[in-house]
Amino acid sequence: MEYELFFANKVYSSWGLRVWLLLRHFDIRFKQTVVPLYTSEHSEFEITHSPARQFPTLVVAAPAAQHVIWDSLAISEFLADVHQDKEFWPEDVMVRAAARSLCAEMHSGFKSLRSKMPVNLKRSYRSFQPDEDTQADIDRVCELWAWVKK
Ligand SMILES: N[C@@H](CCC(=O)N[C@@H](CS)C(=O)NCC(=O)O)C(=O)O
């Protein structure tokens, strides 16, 4: 099986970075292709790899066919299914359930944090003052990290 990971940008897109880091961490070979958002390459990508629309998208070339998998969590679950020797998820069923809870909340929550503090790995926002909702999200992340460390 050959993998090609399409992502928008490594500096601004934590979604794409998640899958990129996972592939690197588990030493899984892949080709990477950056598709700048809202360009003609993006439109071409949407036509060629329909119905995927967002990044990251993983294109899997298997002997009989080519498959398109999109959304960082769906891609991660696919990789965990295929590479069962790599221990993507904890072995213990209850620890695994807790890990899934954390991932699910990370994937669908933290709306204020995401919109007020978008990822930009080239900048540091030292003077940024979070509003109430953003501070609540920050507190929640800290609570979860403290809980994981226990
Ligand atoms: N929940 C999705 C979010 C992906 C996402 O929002 N990707 C952005 C780039 S960071 C995108 O492709 N935007 C283009 C669009 O929405 O047309 C995931 O986990 O993959």
Coordinates of N, CA, C and O and ligand atoms in Angstrom, one line a residue:
M1 N 0.8 -1.2 0.0 CA 0.0 0.0 0.0 C 0.9 1.3 0.0 O 1.8 1.3 0.8
E2 N 0.6 2.2 -0.9 CA 1.3 3.5 -0.9 C 0.4 4.6 -0.5 O -0.7 4.7 -0.9
Y3 N 1.0 5.5 0.3 CA 0.3 6.6 0.8 C 0.7 8.0 0.3 O 1.9 8.2 0.2
E4 N -0.2 8.8 -0.1 CA 0.1 10.2 -0.4 C -0.8 11.1 0.5 O -2.0 11.0 0.4
L5 N -0.1 11.9 1.3 CA -0.9 12.8 2.2 C -0.9 14.2 1.5 O 0.1 14.8 1.2
F6 N -2.2 14.7 1.4 CA -2.4 16.0 0.8 C -2.7 16.9 2.0 O -3.6 16.6 2.8
F7 N -2.0 18.0 2.2 CA -2.4 18.9 3.2 C -2.2 20.4 2.7 O -1.6 20.6 1.7
A8 N -2.8 21.3 3.5 CA -2.9 22.7 3.0 C -1.6 23.4 3.3 O -1.1 24.2 2.5
N9 N -1.1 23.2 4.6 CA 0.0 24.1 5.0 C 0.5 23.6 6.4 O -0.4 23.3 7.2
K10 N 1.8 23.4 6.6 CA 2.3 22.9 7.8 C 2.4 24.0 8.9 O 2.4 23.7 10.1
V11 N 2.4 25.2 8.5 CA 2.5 26.3 9.5 C 1.1 26.7 10.1 O 1.0 27.0 11.2
Y12 N 0.1 26.7 9.2 CA -1.2 27.1 9.7 C -2.2 26.0 10.0 O -3.3 26.3 10.5
S13 N -1.9 24.8 9.5 CA -3.0 23.8 9.6 C -2.6 22.7 10.6 O -1.8 21.8 10.3
S14 N -3.2 22.8 11.8 CA -2.9 21.7 12.8 C -3.6 20.4 12.4 O -3.2 19.3 12.8
W15 N -4.7 20.5 11.6 CA -5.4 19.3 11.2 C -4.4 18.4 10.3 O -4.3 17.2 10.6
G16 N -3.8 19.0 9.4 CA -2.9 18.3 8.5 C -1.6 17.8 9.3 O -1.1 16.7 9.1
L17 N -1.2 18.7 10.2 CA 0.0 18.4 11.0 C -0.2 17.1 11.8 O 0.7 16.3 12.1
R18 N -1.4 17.0 12.3 CA -1.7 15.8 13.2 C -1.4 14.5 12.4 O -0.7 13.6 13.0
V19 N -1.9 14.4 11.2 CA -1.7 13.2 10.4 C -0.2 13.0 10.0 O 0.4 12.0 10.1
W20 N 0.4 14.2 9.7 CA 1.8 14.2 9.3 C 2.7 13.7 10.4 O 3.5 12.8 10.3
L21 N 2.4 14.2 11.7 CA 3.1 13.8 12.8 C 2.9 12.3 13.2 O 3.9 11.6 13.5
L22 N 1.7 11.8 13.0 CA 1.4 10.4 13.3 C 2.2 9.5 12.3 O 2.8 8.5 12.8
L23 N 2.2 9.8 11.0 CA 2.9 9.0 10.1 C 4.4 9.0 10.4 O 5.1 8.0 10.3
R24 N 4.9 10.2 10.7 CA 6.3 10.3 11.0 C 6.7 9.6 12.3 O 7.7 8.8 12.4
H25 N 5.8 9.7 13.3 CA 6.0 9.1 14.6 C 6.1 7.6 14.5 O 7.0 6.9 15.1
F26 N 5.2 7.0 13.7 CA 5.2 5.6 13.6 C 6.0 5.1 12.4 O 5.9 3.9 12.0
D27 N 6.8 6.0 11.8 CA 7.8 5.6 10.8 C 7.1 4.9 9.6 O 7.5 3.9 9.1
I28 N 6.0 5.5 9.2 CA 5.2 4.9 8.0 C 5.6 5.8 6.8 O 5.5 7.0 6.9
R29 N 6.0 5.2 5.7 CA 6.4 5.9 4.6 C 5.2 6.5 3.9 O 4.2 5.9 3.7
F30 N 5.4 7.8 3.4 CA 4.3 8.4 2.7 C 4.9 9.6 1.8 O 6.0 10.1 2.1
K31 N 4.2 9.9 0.8 CA 4.6 11.0 -0.1 C 3.7 12.2 0.4 O 2.6 12.0 0.8
Q32 N 4.3 13.4 0.5 CA 3.5 14.5 0.9 C 3.3 15.6 -0.2 O 4.3 15.8 -0.9
T33 N 2.1 16.1 -0.3 CA 1.8 17.1 -1.3 C 1.1 18.2 -0.7 O 0.0 18.0 -0.1
V34 N 1.6 19.4 -0.8 CA 0.9 20.6 -0.3 C 0.1 21.2 -1.4 O 0.5 21.4 -2.5
V35 N -1.2 21.4 -1.0 CA -2.1 22.0 -2.0 C -2.6 23.4 -1.4 O -3.4 23.4 -0.4
P36 N -2.1 24.5 -1.9 CA -2.5 25.8 -1.3 C -4.0 26.0 -1.4 O -4.6 25.7 -2.5
L37 N -4.7 26.4 -0.3 CA -6.1 26.6 -0.3 C -6.6 27.6 -1.3 O -5.9 28.6 -1.6
Y38 N -7.8 27.3 -1.9 CA -8.5 28.2 -2.8 C -7.7 28.7 -4.0 O -7.7 29.9 -4.3
T39 N -6.9 27.8 -4.5 CA -6.2 28.1 -5.8 C -6.7 27.1 -6.8 O -7.5 26.2 -6.6
S40 N -6.1 27.2 -8.0 CA -6.6 26.3 -9.1 C -6.2 24.9 -8.7 O -6.9 23.9 -9.1
E41 N -5.0 24.7 -8.0 CA -4.6 23.4 -7.6 C -5.6 22.7 -6.6 O -5.9 21.5 -6.7
H42 N -6.2 23.6 -5.8 CA -7.3 23.2 -4.8 C -8.5 22.7 -5.6 O -9.0 21.6 -5.3
S43 N -8.9 23.4 -6.6 CA -10.1 23.0 -7.4 C -9.8 21.7 -8.1 O -10.6 20.8 -8.2
E44 N -8.6 21.6 -8.7 CA -8.2 20.4 -9.4 C -8.2 19.2 -8.4 O -8.6 18.1 -8.8
F45 N -7.7 19.4 -7.2 CA -7.7 18.4 -6.2 C -9.1 17.9 -5.9 O -9.3 16.7 -5.9
E46 N -10.0 18.8 -5.8 CA -11.4 18.4 -5.5 C -12.0 17.6 -6.6 O -12.8 16.7 -6.3
I47 N -11.7 17.9 -7.8 CA -12.2 17.1 -8.9 C -11.6 15.7 -9.0 O -12.2 14.7 -9.0
T48 N -10.2 15.7 -8.9 CA -9.5 14.4 -9.0 C -9.8 13.5 -7.8 O -9.9 12.3 -8.0
H49 N -9.9 14.1 -6.6 CA -10.1 13.2 -5.4 C -11.4 13.3 -4.8 O -11.6 13.1 -3.6
S50 N -12.4 13.6 -5.6 CA -13.8 13.6 -5.0 C -14.2 12.3 -4.3 O -13.8 11.3 -4.8
P51 N -14.9 12.3 -3.2 CA -15.6 13.5 -2.6 C -14.8 14.2 -1.6 O -15.4 15.0 -0.9
A52 N -13.5 13.9 -1.4 CA -12.7 14.7 -0.4 C -12.7 16.1 -0.8 O -12.6 16.5 -2.0
R53 N -12.9 17.0 0.2 CA -12.9 18.4 -0.1 C -11.9 19.2 0.8 O -11.3 20.1 0.4
Q54 N -11.7 18.6 2.0 CA -10.8 19.3 2.9 C -9.5 18.6 3.1 O -9.4 17.4 2.7
F55 N -8.6 19.3 3.7 CA -7.3 18.7 4.0 C -7.1 18.5 5.5 O -7.7 19.4 6.2
P56 N -6.5 17.5 6.0 CA -5.7 16.5 5.2 C -6.6 15.5 4.5 O -7.7 15.1 5.0
T57 N -6.1 15.0 3.4 CA -6.7 13.8 2.7 C -5.5 12.8 2.5 O -4.4 13.2 2.1
L58 N -5.8 11.6 2.8 CA -4.8 10.5 2.5 C -5.3 9.7 1.3 O -6.5 9.2 1.3
V59 N -4.5 9.6 0.3 CA -4.8 8.8 -0.9 C -4.0 7.5 -0.8 O -2.8 7.6 -0.6
V60 N -4.7 6.4 -0.8 CA -4.1 5.1 -0.6 C -4.1 4.3 -1.9 O -5.2 4.1 -2.5
A61 N -3.0 4.0 -2.4 CA -2.9 3.2 -3.6 C -2.7 1.8 -3.2 O -1.6 1.4 -2.7
A62 N -3.7 1.0 -3.4 CA -3.7 -0.4 -3.1 C -3.6 -1.2 -4.4 O -3.8 -0.6 -5.4
P63 N -3.2 -2.5 -4.4 CA -3.0 -3.1 -5.7 C -4.2 -3.0 -6.6 O -4.0 -2.7 -7.8
A64 N -5.4 -3.1 -6.1 CA -6.6 -3.2 -7.0 C -7.2 -1.8 -7.3 O -7.9 -1.6 -8.3
A65 N -7.0 -0.9 -6.4 CA -7.7 0.4 -6.6 C -7.0 1.5 -5.8 O -6.1 1.3 -4.9
Q66 N -7.5 2.7 -6.0 CA -7.0 3.9 -5.3 C -8.2 4.4 -4.4 O -9.3 4.5 -4.8
H67 N -7.9 4.6 -3.1 CA -8.9 5.1 -2.1 C -8.6 6.4 -1.6 O -7.4 6.8 -1.4
V68 N -9.7 7.2 -1.3 CA -9.5 8.5 -0.7 C -10.1 8.5 0.7 O -11.2 8.2 0.9
I69 N -9.3 9.0 1.6 CA -9.8 9.1 3.0 C -9.5 10.5 3.5 O -8.4 11.0 3.4
W70 N -10.5 11.1 4.0 CA -10.4 12.5 4.5 C -10.8 12.7 5.9 O -11.6 11.8 6.4
D71 N -10.4 13.7 6.5 CA -10.7 14.1 7.9 C -9.6 13.4 8.8 O -9.4 12.2 8.7
S72 N -8.9 14.3 9.6 CA -7.7 13.8 10.3 C -8.0 12.6 11.2 O -7.2 11.7 11.4
L73 N -9.2 12.6 11.9 CA -9.6 11.5 12.8 C -9.8 10.2 12.0 O -9.4 9.1 12.4
A74 N -10.6 10.3 10.9 CA -10.9 9.2 10.0 C -9.6 8.6 9.5 O -9.4 7.4 9.4
I75 N -8.7 9.4 9.1 CA -7.4 9.0 8.5 C -6.6 8.2 9.7 O -6.0 7.2 9.4
S76 N -6.6 8.8 10.9 CA -5.9 8.2 12.0 C -6.5 6.8 12.3 O -5.7 5.9 12.6
E77 N -7.8 6.8 12.3 CA -8.4 5.5 12.6 C -8.1 4.4 11.5 O -7.9 3.3 11.8
F78 N -8.1 4.9 10.3 CA -7.7 4.0 9.2 C -6.3 3.4 9.4 O -6.0 2.2 9.3
L79 N -5.3 4.4 9.7 CA -3.9 3.9 9.9 C -3.8 3.0 11.1 O -3.1 2.0 11.0
A80 N -4.6 3.2 12.2 CA -4.6 2.3 13.3 C -5.1 1.0 12.9 O -4.6 -0.1 13.4
D81 N -6.1 0.9 12.1 CA -6.7 -0.4 11.6 C -5.7 -1.2 10.8 O -5.5 -2.4 11.0
V82 N -5.0 -0.5 9.9 CA -4.1 -1.1 9.0 C -2.7 -1.5 9.7 O -2.2 -2.6 9.4
H83 N -2.3 -0.6 10.5 CA -0.9 -0.9 11.2 C -1.1 -1.3 12.6 O -0.7 -0.6 13.5
Q84 N -1.7 -2.5 12.8 CA -2.1 -2.9 14.2 C -0.8 -3.2 15.0 O -0.9 -3.2 16.2
D85 N 0.3 -3.5 14.3 CA 1.5 -3.7 15.1 C 2.1 -2.4 15.7 O 3.0 -2.5 16.5
K86 N 1.6 -1.3 15.3 CA 2.2 0.0 15.7 C 1.6 0.6 17.0 O 2.1 1.6 17.5
E87 N 0.6 0.0 17.6 CA 0.0 0.5 18.9 C -0.4 1.9 18.8 O 0.1 2.8 19.6
F88 N -1.2 2.3 17.9 CA -1.8 3.6 17.8 C -2.6 3.9 19.1 O -2.5 5.0 19.6
W89 N -3.4 3.0 19.5 CA -4.3 3.1 20.7 C -3.8 2.3 21.8 O -3.2 1.2 21.6
P90 N -4.0 2.7 23.1 CA -3.6 1.8 24.2 C -4.3 0.5 24.2 O -5.4 0.3 23.7
E91 N -3.6 -0.5 24.6 CA -4.1 -1.9 24.6 C -5.3 -2.1 25.5 O -6.3 -2.8 25.1
D92 N -5.2 -1.6 26.7 CA -6.3 -1.8 27.7 C -7.6 -1.1 27.2 O -7.5 0.1 26.8
V93 N -8.7 -1.8 27.3 CA -9.9 -1.3 26.7 C -10.4 0.0 27.4 O -10.9 0.9 26.7
M94 N -10.2 0.1 28.7 CA -10.7 1.3 29.4 C -9.8 2.5 29.1 O -10.2 3.6 29.0
V95 N -8.5 2.2 29.1 CA -7.5 3.3 28.8 C -7.7 3.8 27.3 O -7.7 5.0 27.0
R96 N -8.0 2.8 26.5 CA -8.3 3.1 25.1 C -9.6 4.0 25.0 O -9.6 5.0 24.2
A97 N -10.6 3.7 25.7 CA -11.8 4.5 25.7 C -11.5 5.9 26.2 O -12.1 6.9 25.6
A98 N -10.7 6.0 27.2 CA -10.3 7.4 27.7 C -9.6 8.1 26.6 O -9.8 9.3 26.4
A99 N -8.7 7.5 26.0 CA -7.9 8.1 24.9 C -8.8 8.6 23.8 O -8.7 9.7 23.2
R100 N -9.8 7.8 23.5 CA -10.8 8.1 22.4 C -11.6 9.3 22.9 O -12.0 10.2 22.1
S101 N -12.0 9.4 24.2 CA -12.8 10.5 24.7 C -11.9 11.8 24.5 O -12.5 12.8 24.0
L102 N -10.7 11.7 24.8 CA -9.8 12.9 24.7 C -9.7 13.3 23.2 O -9.9 14.5 22.9
C103 N -9.5 12.4 22.3 CA -9.4 12.7 20.9 C -10.7 13.3 20.4 O -10.7 14.2 19.6
A104 N -11.8 12.7 20.8 CA -13.1 13.1 20.3 C -13.4 14.6 20.7 O -13.8 15.4 19.9
E105 N -13.0 14.9 22.0 CA -13.3 16.2 22.5 C -12.3 17.2 21.8 O -12.7 18.3 21.4
M106 N -11.1 16.8 21.6 CA -10.1 17.6 20.9 C -10.6 17.9 19.4 O -10.4 19.0 18.9
H107 N -11.2 16.9 18.8 CA -11.6 17.0 17.4 C -12.9 17.9 17.2 O -13.0 18.5 16.2
S108 N -13.8 17.8 18.2 CA -15.0 18.5 17.9 C -15.2 19.7 18.9 O -16.2 20.5 18.6
G109 N -14.4 19.9 19.9 CA -14.6 21.0 20.8 C -13.7 22.1 20.7 O -13.1 22.3 19.6
F110 N -13.5 22.9 21.7 CA -12.6 24.0 21.8 C -12.8 25.0 20.6 O -11.9 25.5 20.0
K111 N -14.1 25.4 20.4 CA -14.4 26.2 19.3 C -13.9 27.6 19.5 O -13.4 28.3 18.5
S112 N -13.9 28.2 20.7 CA -13.5 29.5 20.9 C -11.9 29.6 20.8 O -11.4 30.5 20.1
L113 N -11.3 28.6 21.3 CA -9.8 28.5 21.2 C -9.4 28.5 19.8 O -8.4 29.2 19.4
R114 N -10.1 27.6 19.0 CA -9.7 27.5 17.6 C -9.9 28.8 16.8 O -9.1 29.2 16.0
S115 N -11.0 29.5 17.1 CA -11.3 30.7 16.3 C -10.4 31.9 16.8 O -10.0 32.7 16.0
K116 N -10.2 32.0 18.1 CA -9.4 33.2 18.6 C -7.9 33.0 18.6 O -7.2 34.0 18.6
M117 N -7.5 31.7 18.6 CA -6.0 31.5 18.6 C -5.7 30.5 17.5 O -5.2 29.3 17.8
P118 N -5.9 30.9 16.3 CA -5.6 29.9 15.2 C -4.1 29.6 15.1 O -3.2 30.4 15.5
V119 N -3.8 28.4 14.7 CA -2.3 28.0 14.7 C -1.5 28.8 13.7 O -2.0 29.1 12.5
N120 N -0.4 29.3 14.1 CA 0.6 29.9 13.3 C 1.9 29.7 13.9 O 2.3 30.3 14.9
L121 N 2.6 28.6 13.4 CA 3.8 28.2 14.1 C 5.0 29.2 13.9 O 6.0 29.0 14.5
K122 N 4.8 30.2 13.1 CA 5.9 31.2 12.9 C 5.7 32.4 13.8 O 6.5 33.3 13.8
R123 N 4.6 32.5 14.6 CA 4.4 33.6 15.4 C 4.2 33.3 16.9 O 3.9 32.2 17.2
S124 N 4.5 34.3 17.7 CA 4.3 34.1 19.2 C 3.4 35.2 19.6 O 3.7 36.4 19.3
Y125 N 2.3 34.9 20.3 CA 1.3 36.0 20.7 C 1.4 36.2 22.2 O 0.5 35.9 22.9
R126 N 2.5 36.8 22.6 CA 2.8 36.9 24.0 C 1.8 37.9 24.7 O 1.5 37.7 25.9
S127 N 1.4 38.9 24.0 CA 0.5 39.9 24.7 C -1.0 39.6 24.5 O -1.9 40.3 24.9
F128 N -1.3 38.4 23.9 CA -2.7 38.0 23.6 C -3.5 37.9 25.0 O -3.0 37.2 25.9
Q129 N -4.6 38.5 25.0 CA -5.5 38.4 26.2 C -6.7 37.6 25.8 O -7.6 38.1 25.1
P130 N -6.9 36.4 26.3 CA -8.1 35.6 25.9 C -9.3 36.1 26.5 O -9.3 36.6 27.7
D131 N -10.4 36.0 25.8 CA -11.7 36.4 26.4 C -12.2 35.2 27.3 O -11.5 34.2 27.4
E132 N -13.4 35.4 27.8 CA -13.9 34.4 28.8 C -14.0 33.0 28.2 O -13.6 32.0 28.9
D133 N -14.6 32.9 27.0 CA -14.8 31.6 26.4 C -13.5 30.9 26.1 O -13.3 29.7 26.2
T134 N -12.6 31.8 25.6 CA -11.3 31.2 25.2 C -10.5 30.7 26.4 O -9.9 29.7 26.4
Q135 N -10.6 31.5 27.5 CA -9.9 31.1 28.7 C -10.5 29.8 29.3 O -9.8 29.0 29.8
A136 N -11.8 29.7 29.1 CA -12.5 28.4 29.6 C -12.0 27.2 28.8 O -11.7 26.2 29.3
D137 N -11.7 27.4 27.5 CA -11.2 26.4 26.7 C -9.7 26.1 27.1 O -9.3 24.9 27.2
I138 N -9.0 27.1 27.4 CA -7.6 26.9 27.8 C -7.6 26.1 29.2 O -6.8 25.2 29.3
D139 N -8.4 26.5 30.1 CA -8.5 25.8 31.4 C -8.9 24.4 31.2 O -8.4 23.5 31.9
R140 N -9.8 24.1 30.2 CA -10.2 22.8 30.0 C -9.0 21.9 29.4 O -8.9 20.8 29.8
V141 N -8.3 22.5 28.5 CA -7.1 21.7 28.0 C -6.2 21.4 29.1 O -5.7 20.3 29.3
C142 N -5.9 22.4 30.0 CA -5.0 22.2 31.1 C -5.5 21.1 32.1 O -4.8 20.3 32.6
E143 N -6.8 21.1 32.3 CA -7.5 20.1 33.1 C -7.3 18.7 32.6 O -6.9 17.8 33.3
L144 N -7.5 18.6 31.2 CA -7.3 17.3 30.6 C -5.9 16.8 30.7 O -5.6 15.7 31.0
W145 N -4.9 17.7 30.4 CA -3.5 17.3 30.4 C -3.1 16.9 31.9 O -2.4 15.9 32.0
A146 N -3.6 17.6 32.9 CA -3.3 17.3 34.3 C -3.9 15.9 34.6 O -3.3 15.1 35.2
W147 N -5.1 15.6 34.1 CA -5.8 14.3 34.3 C -5.0 13.2 33.7 O -4.8 12.1 34.2
V148 N -4.5 13.4 32.4 CA -3.7 12.4 31.7 C -2.4 12.1 32.5 O -2.0 10.9 32.6
K149 N -1.8 13.1 33.1 CA -0.5 12.9 33.8 C -0.7 12.1 35.1 O 0.3 11.5 35.6
K150 N -1.9 12.1 35.6 CA -2.1 11.4 36.9 C -1.9 9.9 36.8 O -2.2 9.3 35.9
Ligands
LIG1 N1 -12.2 18.3 10.9 C1 -11.4 18.3 9.7 C2 -11.0 19.8 9.5 C3 -10.1 20.0 8.2 C4 -10.1 21.4 7.8 O1 -10.8 22.3 8.2 N2 -9.2 21.6 6.8 C5 -9.0 22.9 6.2 C6 -7.5 23.2 6.1 S1 -6.7 23.4 7.6 C7 -9.5 22.9 4.8 O2 -9.3 22.0 4.1 N3 -10.2 24.0 4.4 C8 -10.6 24.1 3.0 C9 -12.1 24.1 2.9 O3 -12.8 24.0 3.9 O4 -12.5 24.2 1.7 C10 -10.2 17.4 9.9 O5 -9.9 16.9 11.0 O6 -9.5 17.0 8.9

